[in-house]
C-alpha positions as MATLAB code, in Angstrom:
seq = 'MSLYGMMRTGVAGMNAQASRLGTVADNIANSGTTGYKRARAEFSSLVMPQTGGSYVSGGVNATTQRSVTTTGIIQPTTSATDLAIDGNGMFIVQDASGSIFMTRAGNFVPDGNGRLVNAAGFQLLGYSTANGEPTVTANGFEGLEPVTVSSTGLRATPTTAGLFAANLPAGATDVAAGSLPSDNVAGSTYSSKSSIVVVDDLGGQKLLDLYFTKTGANSWEVTAFDRSTASASGGFPYSAGPVGTQTLSFDGTTGQLTGANNSMTIAIPGGQSMDLDLSGMTQLDSPYELFDVGANGNPPSALESVEISGDGTVYGLYDDGSYRSLYRIPLATVTSPDMMTSLPGNVFSASAESGAVRIGFANESGFGSVVSSALENSNVDIATELTNMIESQRSYTANSKVFQTGSELMDVLVNLKR';
ca = [
     174.660   15.561   44.098;
     178.452   15.444   44.140;
     178.621   17.608   40.970;
     176.241   20.156   42.500;
     178.298   20.071   45.684;
     181.473   20.560   43.688;
     180.048   23.644   42.003;
     178.666   24.975   45.288;
     182.080   24.551   46.899;
     183.741   26.403   44.032;
     181.302   29.304   44.482;
     181.990   29.369   48.229;
     185.712   29.472   47.510;
     185.303   32.358   45.055;
     183.141   34.292   47.559;
     185.747   33.775   50.292;
     188.592   34.952   48.086;
     186.483   37.912   46.944;
     186.126   38.916   50.624;
     189.872   38.611   51.082;
     190.509   40.730   48.001;
     188.080   43.297   49.431;
     190.133   43.566   52.640;
     193.320   43.880   50.599;
     191.767   46.702   48.558;
     190.678   48.553   51.733;
     194.078   48.088   53.356;
     195.986   49.413   50.350;
     193.593   52.351   49.973;
     194.029   53.261   53.680;
     197.747   52.619   53.947;
     198.207   56.349   54.576;
     195.203   56.823   56.893;
     196.168   57.899   60.412;
     195.438   55.198   62.983;
     193.931   52.818   60.424;
     193.821   49.161   61.501;
     194.243   46.637   58.701;
     191.399   44.263   57.932;
     192.046   40.585   57.406;
     189.881   37.714   56.158;
     189.861   34.600   58.330;
     188.711   31.326   56.713;
     186.973   28.377   58.332;
     185.944   25.121   56.636;
     182.349   23.985   56.188;
     182.052   20.194   56.417;
     178.866   18.522   55.171;
     177.520   15.296   56.717;
     178.830   12.263   54.804;
     176.408    9.552   53.697;
     177.174    6.199   52.119;
     180.347    5.892   50.150;
     180.135    9.179   48.237;
     181.908   12.299   49.391;
     179.809   15.409   49.892;
     181.918   18.547   49.514;
     181.407   21.384   51.936;
     182.998   24.760   51.421;
     184.680   27.656   53.182;
     183.385   30.541   55.251;
     185.144   33.919   55.446;
     184.909   36.302   58.389;
     186.597   39.681   58.634;
     188.565   40.994   61.635;
     190.635   44.096   62.378;
     194.186   44.001   63.692;
     193.436   46.600   66.366;
     196.059   45.367   68.811;
     198.830   45.754   66.235;
     200.157   49.294   66.511;
     201.495   51.403   63.688;
     204.682   53.461   63.687;
     204.413   56.688   65.712;
     205.452   59.580   63.482;
     206.423   63.003   64.955;
     204.545   66.102   63.756;
     204.668   69.830   64.454;
     201.155   70.220   65.916;
     200.635   69.945   69.679;
     197.074   68.678   69.126;
     198.248   65.714   67.019;
     198.006   62.799   69.453;
     199.168   59.196   69.441;
     198.978   56.454   72.066;
     202.132   54.597   72.985;
     200.681   51.354   74.296;
     197.197   50.137   75.130;
     194.044   52.219   74.773;
     191.979   54.288   72.351;
     190.715   57.863   72.306;
     187.044   58.436   73.120;
     185.271   60.531   70.489;
     181.734   61.493   69.517;
     180.033   62.414   66.271;
     177.805   65.412   65.614;
     174.777   63.578   67.020;
     176.538   62.752   70.290;
     177.080   59.030   69.665;
     180.300   57.864   71.309;
     183.002   55.721   69.679;
     186.677   54.803   70.078;
     189.559   55.458   67.711;
     193.346   55.550   67.382;
     193.149   58.359   64.805;
     194.533   61.287   66.771;
     194.934   63.902   64.018;
     192.929   66.494   65.961;
     192.604   70.176   65.067;
     190.331   72.876   66.548;
     187.095   73.464   64.642;
     185.220   76.771   64.410;
     184.101   76.406   68.037;
     187.537   75.422   69.311;
     186.623   71.752   69.796;
     189.288   69.222   68.825;
     188.079   67.118   65.878;
     189.934   64.596   63.719;
     189.913   64.222   59.946;
     186.664   62.222   60.045;
     184.900   64.947   62.066;
     184.805   63.112   65.403;
     185.204   65.285   68.517;
     187.739   64.328   71.196;
     186.187   63.871   74.652;
     187.777   64.527   78.033;
     187.086   65.409   81.656;
     187.146   69.082   82.612;
     189.550   70.038   85.409;
     187.730   73.291   86.203;
     186.604   71.862   89.549;
     189.825   70.039   90.374;
     191.298   66.674   89.468;
     188.569   64.617   87.748;
     187.567   61.078   88.629;
     187.189   58.627   85.773;
     183.909   56.781   85.224;
     185.372   53.319   84.706;
     182.410   51.660   82.990;
     180.567   54.535   81.339;
     180.912   57.794   79.441;
     179.238   60.084   81.978;
     181.105   63.299   82.741;
     182.883   63.474   79.380;
     182.682   66.629   77.285;
     184.288   67.883   74.058;
     187.832   69.157   74.586;
     187.773   72.854   73.666;
     191.051   74.718   73.280;
     190.093   78.112   71.852;
     189.840   81.326   73.817;
     186.555   83.194   73.498;
     187.470   85.780   76.124;
     189.727   86.592   79.043;
     190.027   84.321   82.065;
     191.360   85.057   85.517;
     192.200   82.679   88.354;
     192.141   83.935   91.958;
     194.991   83.091   94.317;
     194.267   80.267   96.740;
     197.733   79.053   97.725;
     201.225   80.435   98.082;
     204.714   79.668   99.291;
     207.123   81.743  101.321;
     210.522   80.525  102.519;
     213.151   82.718  104.180;
     215.683   82.779  106.991;
     214.854   84.885  110.036;
     217.879   86.272  111.918;
     218.237   84.524  115.266;
     219.872   87.617  116.753;
     216.983   89.976  116.030;
     215.729   92.161  118.858;
     212.554   91.119  120.620;
     209.566   93.421  120.144;
     207.172   93.907  123.053;
     203.421   93.617  122.832;
     201.663   96.885  122.101;
     203.957   97.881  119.273;
     203.741   94.721  117.188;
     202.562   94.862  113.556;
     199.414   93.029  114.641;
     198.671   95.976  116.952;
     198.579   98.207  113.850;
     199.582  101.395  115.615;
     201.846  104.233  114.610;
     205.362  103.196  115.443;
     204.719   99.450  115.198;
     208.059   97.695  115.065;
     209.119   94.653  113.071;
     212.254   92.664  112.343;
     211.923   91.974  108.608;
     209.484   92.755  105.808;
     208.641   91.421  102.324;
     205.753   91.792   99.903;
     203.913   89.303   97.723;
     201.549   89.805   94.766;
     198.224   87.922   94.753;
     195.127   87.928   92.517;
     191.539   88.609   93.585;
     188.341   87.120   92.139;
     188.180   89.589   89.231;
     191.823   89.153   88.313;
     192.999   92.311   90.041;
     196.500   92.187   91.477;
     196.845   92.923   95.186;
     200.080   93.627   97.025;
     200.366   92.123  100.489;
     202.934   93.315  103.039;
     204.357   90.509  105.209;
     205.928   91.503  108.526;
     208.144   89.115  110.497;
     208.620   90.134  114.129;
     210.575   88.390  116.864;
     208.430   88.319  120.002;
     210.631   86.174  122.226;
     213.155   83.390  122.309;
     212.616   81.268  119.164;
     209.169   82.813  118.682;
     208.080   84.978  115.733;
     204.891   86.673  114.646;
     203.958   86.820  110.936;
     201.427   89.503  109.996;
     199.952   90.310  106.576;
     198.380   93.613  105.482;
     196.761   94.868  102.303;
     199.204   97.448  100.898;
     196.338   99.600   99.563;
     195.281  100.354  103.145;
     198.702  101.617  104.267;
     199.079  105.108  105.674;
     200.196  108.037  103.536;
     203.784  107.331  104.582;
     203.417  103.787  103.260;
     203.371  101.989  106.603;
     201.597  101.943  109.929;
     198.930  102.406  110.840;
     196.971  100.688  108.068;
     193.376  101.807  107.659;
     192.276   98.169  107.920;
     193.535   95.492  110.247;
     195.697   92.499  109.364;
     194.389   90.083  106.728;
     196.312   87.243  108.377;
     198.411   86.514  111.450;
     200.426   83.470  112.534;
     202.920   82.593  115.246;
     206.010   80.552  114.363;
     208.071   78.583  116.853;
     211.609   77.384  116.131;
     213.931   74.837  117.673;
     216.681   76.802  119.408;
     219.250   74.150  118.497;
     218.496   73.422  114.834;
     216.716   76.607  113.819;
     213.919   74.597  112.229;
     210.185   75.043  112.727;
     208.536   73.133  115.536;
     204.883   72.340  116.095;
     202.085   72.334  113.517;
     201.988   76.068  112.760;
     203.795   75.923  109.415;
     201.241   77.840  107.343;
     198.922   80.817  107.650;
     195.559   81.739  106.173;
     195.295   85.132  104.484;
     191.935   86.651  103.532;
     192.649   88.366  100.222;
     190.458   91.489   99.882;
     187.913   90.824   97.156;
     189.357   87.348   96.687;
     189.697   83.914   98.203;
     191.321   82.639  101.383;
     194.961   81.978  100.645;
     196.911   79.180  102.337;
     200.486   80.458  102.592;
     202.985   77.632  103.128;
     205.691   78.687  105.614;
     207.246   75.272  106.166;
     210.500   76.430  104.540;
     211.155   79.126  107.153;
     214.299   78.889  109.325;
     215.806   80.835  112.229;
     219.588   80.859  111.947;
     222.366   83.208  112.951;
     222.374   84.894  109.576;
     220.718   88.008  108.099;
     217.192   87.925  106.727;
     217.336   86.164  103.352;
     214.501   85.230  101.014;
     214.770   81.741   99.452;
     211.524   81.128   97.622;
     208.215   82.911   97.131;
     205.226   82.353   94.863;
     201.462   82.252   94.603;
     199.038   80.655   92.176;
     196.392   82.538   90.239;
     196.717   84.795   87.236;
     195.263   88.127   86.105;
     192.942   88.326   83.068;
     194.682   86.752   80.086;
     193.845   85.050   76.789;
     194.656   81.480   75.819;
     197.718   81.459   73.582;
     198.441   77.766   72.994;
     197.965   74.323   74.487;
     200.275   71.567   75.603;
     199.284   67.954   76.300;
     201.275   65.822   78.724;
     201.883   62.081   78.677;
     199.115   61.448   81.216;
     196.574   63.132   78.945;
     196.346   66.450   80.806;
     195.617   69.387   78.506;
     197.332   72.554   79.705;
     196.525   76.045   78.473;
     199.389   78.502   78.051;
     198.152   82.068   78.507;
     199.660   85.272   77.187;
     200.871   86.246   80.647;
     203.050   83.132   80.734;
     200.873   81.168   83.151;
     199.760   77.570   82.733;
     196.388   76.132   83.654;
     195.041   72.592   83.517;
     191.961   72.511   81.262;
     191.081   68.859   80.624;
     192.302   65.348   81.167;
     191.907   62.955   78.257;
     190.890   59.389   79.211;
     191.594   56.226   77.240;
     189.305   53.266   76.614;
     189.804   49.582   75.899;
     187.909   46.286   75.751;
     188.851   42.713   76.574;
     189.241   41.720   72.909;
     189.953   44.813   70.787;
     190.220   42.794   67.539;
     186.583   41.768   67.933;
     185.188   45.304   68.100;
     182.758   46.520   65.459;
     184.482   48.657   62.817;
     182.487   51.663   61.629;
     182.954   54.379   58.971;
     185.379   57.133   59.949;
     188.023   54.790   61.358;
     186.150   54.366   64.641;
     185.105   51.342   66.669;
     182.363   50.363   69.080;
     182.180   47.525   71.573;
     180.400   44.323   70.586;
     179.242   41.191   72.388;
     182.412   39.418   71.225;
     184.798   42.221   72.276;
     183.518   42.679   75.817;
     182.474   45.810   77.677;
     184.336   49.121   77.552;
     186.774   49.957   80.354;
     187.980   53.540   80.787;
     191.034   54.879   82.597;
     193.746   57.519   82.461;
     197.009   57.255   80.564;
     199.933   55.677   82.436;
     197.488   54.017   84.841;
     195.887   50.559   85.062;
     197.650   49.147   82.021;
     196.890   52.039   79.684;
     199.618   53.521   77.499;
     200.825   57.100   77.443;
     199.583   59.965   75.303;
     202.196   61.310   72.888;
     201.660   64.909   71.784;
     202.918   66.208   68.424;
     202.824   62.697   66.977;
     200.492   60.469   64.963;
     200.162   56.706   64.703;
     200.532   55.558   61.126;
     198.434   52.822   59.562;
     199.585   49.305   60.487;
     199.250   48.196   56.842;
     202.316   46.666   55.184;
     202.030   47.175   51.418;
     204.354   44.261   50.573;
     202.203   41.885   52.634;
     199.014   43.153   51.018;
     200.388   42.698   47.498;
     201.422   39.148   48.378;
     197.929   38.467   49.745;
     196.405   39.906   46.591;
     198.415   37.563   44.372;
     197.526   34.561   46.549;
     193.832   35.476   46.487;
     193.890   35.986   42.744;
     195.361   32.530   42.190;
     192.948   30.930   44.643;
     189.993   32.677   43.014;
     191.120   31.441   39.595;
     191.538   27.886   40.905;
     188.060   27.918   42.446;
     186.610   29.213   39.194;
     188.250   26.249   37.412;
     186.567   23.926   39.885;
     183.206   25.519   39.108;
     183.904   25.429   35.350;
     184.877   21.761   35.494;
     181.724   20.912   37.434;
     179.633   22.824   34.881;
     181.248   20.959   31.967;
     180.687   17.587   33.623;
     177.081   18.548   34.264;
     176.692   19.278   30.559;
     178.096   15.849   29.749;
     175.636   14.258   32.157;
     172.678   16.139   30.695;
     173.679   15.282   27.123;
     173.964   11.518   27.793;
     170.305   11.064   26.917;
     170.793   12.738   23.583;
];
């Protein structure tokens, strides 16, 4: 039995080294594959029960693992949709059938439908921000959809918020009730006036006239009108009443706002209700001076390009110069990434040994950051692989000698009777 065991052990050794040579071949072949994780053969001994005084040889068992936790060098590129991960985490992708996997291969480009796909054809998944900041599903893939970055038409965003900051002259003359802008009568009097452009639901631009009127000591009235309803002379009376009115109160000593009335709601004709932030207003002994003004929303425009931030937010840059958040890309991980199941296309899936999938956003909860215009190279070191190949070749040859010696001794044993 010891000769049979010797030959069996030699075969086990050759099979183990053949597996190692297979991993070396794959690693060398994929040394230039984006995000590829090198395979390695791990050996464990097989010990047979010993009986009597003779030794019973066992063998060796080879298992294959991936060095997923070892990152490759991040190489800059010129494409904004080339993505790498600096730190922990993997991109979540799906194939054409909708099956979901994880990968570090971030060489994404838009396909014919504008969906970001990598070289293996897997689609990048993310959470849409169309309805506001998304919430991650920590232990599942619900809510994810393919990230699409092509423009199939024009898009407009109505104004919902704005900012207006200016200094109101403390020495302005008080205006009595009955001739205030809010009274909307011919001859209405005001202290200062500015205009602001907003966007309605269909992307049309509306011009709002803002009137600032001192009504008493440290007290001001802010009134907004739709410019399109102004009289033929361009002022009062407007054919429609104010679209928003607010009263501001200031501290007579510091000139700063007091109380909670630091914003006003404006009903944009044909649009949304706009929350105009007035917290930057002051009342000082200085002429009327505008510091800052702005409003969100944009008229109809086409998507021109995309930018992706470190937290995984995909922004669309439109031809009117505006930015809009489109998606947020989540990252995934498992307890033991090296124990995940490796599948064709340089993707991975969770296994019983790796633990369950956990999902989160970049720069949060231990996840790394997303690097745009960069790719993670393969973590294969050619010099190491060539060394492993030589070692495996020698070990395979040595095991074959063991088998050959056992075979020759078996021939001697069989021929003893002759």
